[in-house]
GROMACS .gro file of C-alpha atoms in nm:
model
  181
    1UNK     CA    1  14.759  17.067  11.319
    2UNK     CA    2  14.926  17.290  11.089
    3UNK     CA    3  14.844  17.694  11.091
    4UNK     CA    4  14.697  17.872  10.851
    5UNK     CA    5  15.086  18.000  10.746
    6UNK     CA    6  15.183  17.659  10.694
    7UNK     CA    7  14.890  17.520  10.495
    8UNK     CA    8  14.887  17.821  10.267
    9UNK     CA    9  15.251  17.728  10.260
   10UNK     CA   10  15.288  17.442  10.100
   11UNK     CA   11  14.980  17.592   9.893
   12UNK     CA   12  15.264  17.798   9.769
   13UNK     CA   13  15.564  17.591   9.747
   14UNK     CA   14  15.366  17.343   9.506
   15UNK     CA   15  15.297  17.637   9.323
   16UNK     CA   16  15.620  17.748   9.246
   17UNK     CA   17  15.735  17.448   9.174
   18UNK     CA   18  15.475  17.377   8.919
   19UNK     CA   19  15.463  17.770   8.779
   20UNK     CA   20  15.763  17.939   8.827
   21UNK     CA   21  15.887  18.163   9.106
   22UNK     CA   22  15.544  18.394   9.161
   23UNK     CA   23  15.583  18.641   9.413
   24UNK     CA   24  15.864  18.706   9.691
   25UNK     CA   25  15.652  18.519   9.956
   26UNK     CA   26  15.536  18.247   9.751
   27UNK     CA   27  15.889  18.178   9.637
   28UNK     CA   28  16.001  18.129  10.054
   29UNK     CA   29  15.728  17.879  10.119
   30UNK     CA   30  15.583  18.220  10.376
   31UNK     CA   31  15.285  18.367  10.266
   32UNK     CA   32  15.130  18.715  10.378
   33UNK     CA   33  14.852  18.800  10.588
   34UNK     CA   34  14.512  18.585  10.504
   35UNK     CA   35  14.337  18.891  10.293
   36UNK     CA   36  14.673  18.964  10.079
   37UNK     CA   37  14.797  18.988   9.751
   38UNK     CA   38  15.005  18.731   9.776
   39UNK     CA   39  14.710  18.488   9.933
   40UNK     CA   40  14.509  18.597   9.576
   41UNK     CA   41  14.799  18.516   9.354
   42UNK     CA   42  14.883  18.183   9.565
   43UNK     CA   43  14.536  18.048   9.551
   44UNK     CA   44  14.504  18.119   9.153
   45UNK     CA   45  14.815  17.963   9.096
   46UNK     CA   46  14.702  17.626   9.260
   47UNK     CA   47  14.364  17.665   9.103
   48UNK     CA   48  14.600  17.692   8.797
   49UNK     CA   49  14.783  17.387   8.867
   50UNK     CA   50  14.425  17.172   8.939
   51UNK     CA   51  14.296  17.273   8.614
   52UNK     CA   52  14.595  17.156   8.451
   53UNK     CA   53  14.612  16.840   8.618
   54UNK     CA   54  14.236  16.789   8.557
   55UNK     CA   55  14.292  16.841   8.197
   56UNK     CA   56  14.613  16.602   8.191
   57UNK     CA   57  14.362  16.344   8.338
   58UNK     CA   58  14.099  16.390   8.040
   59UNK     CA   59  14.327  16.431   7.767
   60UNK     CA   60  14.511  16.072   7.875
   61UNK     CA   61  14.174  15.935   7.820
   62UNK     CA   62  14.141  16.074   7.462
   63UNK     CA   63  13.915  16.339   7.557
   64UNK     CA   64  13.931  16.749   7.498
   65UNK     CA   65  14.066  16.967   7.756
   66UNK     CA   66  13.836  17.209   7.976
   67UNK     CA   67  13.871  17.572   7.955
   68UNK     CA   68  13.886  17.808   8.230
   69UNK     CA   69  13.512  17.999   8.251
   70UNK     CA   70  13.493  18.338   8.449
   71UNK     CA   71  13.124  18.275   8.541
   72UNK     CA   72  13.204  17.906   8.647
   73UNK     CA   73  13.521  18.024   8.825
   74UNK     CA   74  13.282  18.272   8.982
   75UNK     CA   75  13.072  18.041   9.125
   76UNK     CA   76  13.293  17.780   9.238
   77UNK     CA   77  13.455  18.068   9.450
   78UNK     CA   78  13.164  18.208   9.573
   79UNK     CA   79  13.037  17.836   9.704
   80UNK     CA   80  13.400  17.754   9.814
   81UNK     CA   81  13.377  18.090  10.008
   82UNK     CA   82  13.020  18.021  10.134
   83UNK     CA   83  13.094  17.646  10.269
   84UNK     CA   84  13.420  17.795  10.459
   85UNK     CA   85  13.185  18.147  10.613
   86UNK     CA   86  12.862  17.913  10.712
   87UNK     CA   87  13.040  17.583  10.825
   88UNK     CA   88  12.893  17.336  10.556
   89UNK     CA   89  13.019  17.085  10.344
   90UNK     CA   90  12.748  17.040  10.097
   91UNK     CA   91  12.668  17.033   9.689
   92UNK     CA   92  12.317  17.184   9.857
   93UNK     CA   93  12.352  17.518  10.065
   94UNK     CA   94  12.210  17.571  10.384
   95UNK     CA   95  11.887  17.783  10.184
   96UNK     CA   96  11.863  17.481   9.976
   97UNK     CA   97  12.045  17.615   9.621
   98UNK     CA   98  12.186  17.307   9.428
   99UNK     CA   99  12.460  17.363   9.195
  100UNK     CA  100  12.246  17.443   8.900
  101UNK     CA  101  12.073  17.735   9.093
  102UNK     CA  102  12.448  17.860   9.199
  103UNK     CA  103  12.578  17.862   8.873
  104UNK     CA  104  12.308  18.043   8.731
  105UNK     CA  105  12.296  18.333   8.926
  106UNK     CA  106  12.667  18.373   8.780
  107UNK     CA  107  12.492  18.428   8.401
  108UNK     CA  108  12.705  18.067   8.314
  109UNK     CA  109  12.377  17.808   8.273
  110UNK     CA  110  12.116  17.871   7.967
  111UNK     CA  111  11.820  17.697   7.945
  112UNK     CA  112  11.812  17.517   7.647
  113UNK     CA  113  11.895  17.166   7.570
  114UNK     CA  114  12.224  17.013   7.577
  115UNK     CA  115  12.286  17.197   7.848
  116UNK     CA  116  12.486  17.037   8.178
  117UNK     CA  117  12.706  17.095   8.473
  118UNK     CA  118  12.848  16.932   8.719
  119UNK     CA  119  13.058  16.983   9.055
  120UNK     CA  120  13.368  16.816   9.250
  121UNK     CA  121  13.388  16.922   9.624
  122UNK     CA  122  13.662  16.859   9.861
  123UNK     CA  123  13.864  16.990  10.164
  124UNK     CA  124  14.152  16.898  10.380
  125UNK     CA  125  14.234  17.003  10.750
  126UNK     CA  126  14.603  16.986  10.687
  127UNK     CA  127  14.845  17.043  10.380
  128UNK     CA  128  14.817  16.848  10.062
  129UNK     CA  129  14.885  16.913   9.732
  130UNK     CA  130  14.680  16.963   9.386
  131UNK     CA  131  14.783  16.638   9.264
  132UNK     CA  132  14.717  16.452   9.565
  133UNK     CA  133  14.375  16.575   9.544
  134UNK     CA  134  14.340  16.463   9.192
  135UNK     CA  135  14.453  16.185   9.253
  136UNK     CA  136  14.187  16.113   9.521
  137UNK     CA  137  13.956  16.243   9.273
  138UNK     CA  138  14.056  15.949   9.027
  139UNK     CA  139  13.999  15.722   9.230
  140UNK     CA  140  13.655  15.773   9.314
  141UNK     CA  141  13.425  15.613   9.131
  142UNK     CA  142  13.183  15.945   9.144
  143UNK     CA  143  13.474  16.205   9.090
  144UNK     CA  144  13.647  16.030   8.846
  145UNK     CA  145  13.300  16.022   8.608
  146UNK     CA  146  13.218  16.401   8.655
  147UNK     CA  147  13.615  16.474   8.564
  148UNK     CA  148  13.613  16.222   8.259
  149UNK     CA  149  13.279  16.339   8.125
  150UNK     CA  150  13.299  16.430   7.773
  151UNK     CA  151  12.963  16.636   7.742
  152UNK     CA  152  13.186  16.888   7.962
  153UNK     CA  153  13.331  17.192   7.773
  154UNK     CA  154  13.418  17.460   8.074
  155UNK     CA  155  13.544  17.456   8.459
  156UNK     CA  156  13.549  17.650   8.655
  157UNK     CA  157  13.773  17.664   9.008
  158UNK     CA  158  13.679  17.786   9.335
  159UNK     CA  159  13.947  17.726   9.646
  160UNK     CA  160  13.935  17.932   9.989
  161UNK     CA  161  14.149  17.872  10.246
  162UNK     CA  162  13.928  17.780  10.567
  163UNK     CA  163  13.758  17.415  10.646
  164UNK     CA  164  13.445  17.394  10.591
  165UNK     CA  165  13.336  17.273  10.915
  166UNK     CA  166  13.248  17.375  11.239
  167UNK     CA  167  13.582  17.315  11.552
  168UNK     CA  168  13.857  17.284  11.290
  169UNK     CA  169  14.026  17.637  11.237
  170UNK     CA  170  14.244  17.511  10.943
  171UNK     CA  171  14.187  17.367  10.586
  172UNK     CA  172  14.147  17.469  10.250
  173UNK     CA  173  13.803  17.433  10.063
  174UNK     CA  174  13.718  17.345   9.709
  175UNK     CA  175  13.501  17.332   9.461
  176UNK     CA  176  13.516  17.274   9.073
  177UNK     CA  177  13.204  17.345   8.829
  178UNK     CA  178  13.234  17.159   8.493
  179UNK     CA  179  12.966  17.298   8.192
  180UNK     CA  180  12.841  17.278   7.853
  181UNK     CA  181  12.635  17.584   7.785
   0.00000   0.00000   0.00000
């Protein structure tokens, strides 16, 4: 099993690779202390690097990109974060909120009609990169219809590094909202 260091690692080194040189740390393939700066700016830049690779995967398919939507974003984190703190691994917390109760406590859902969201999950005890996850994404059947539907406008991306189940001390959790408001 790989350490926290050495997930977050190659977290980082895909970054770089895909965005440029980022910070000092990210740049060696080391990353700081879990709680850092350098963790904050490592994780957006892979959330970074899903959303374009999600939108790469849409727009081959003739449909419109998804932009990036702070109160999605918000949400995805927060249920990222949750899953890693209370050992689930569930569209339905612990308390019983579903997705469309998460995302509205963020201000993103309205109720009115034509209205609609959506959510990916997915985690991995050791390293892996965004585009192996979208890949695996693609090629399920449920996945690949929530990423290729066009009623979808927004996303939103959560990722925390933690698994988010109980006797594996490693991972990285995530979770992607998808909207029309």
């Amino acid at each position: 099993m790989f350490g926290r260091n050495a997930i977050t690692g190659v977290i980082a080194a895909l970054a770089c690779a895909a965005f440029g040189s980022g910070t000092a740390a990210a740049a060696s393939g080391r990353i700081a202390p879990s709680g850092s700066l350098a963790d904050t700016e490592v994780l957006q830049q892979t959330s970074d690097w899903v959303l374009v690779l999600v939108n790469f995967e849409r727009m081959t398919q003739g449909l419109a990109p998804l932009r990036p939507s702070r109160p999605l974003n918000q949400s995805a984190q927060a249920h990222s974060d949750d899953m890693v703190t209370r050992r689930y691994f569930s569209h339905v917390t612990p308390n019983g909120m579903n997705v469309r109760q998460r995302i509205q406590r963020f201000g993103y859902q309205r109720q009115r009609r034509g209205s609609t969201v959506g959510e990916t999950i997915a985690w991995g005890a050791q390293s892996g990169t965004p585009a192996e996850l979208v890949r695996r994404f693609m090629n399920s059947a449920g996945h690949r219809e929530i990423l290729l539907d066009g009623r979808y406008r927004d996303i939103g991306i959560g990722l925390a590094i933690g698994a988010p189940v109980a006797g594996v001390s490693d991972g990285a959790t995530l979770t992607v909202h998808f909207g029309r408001r």
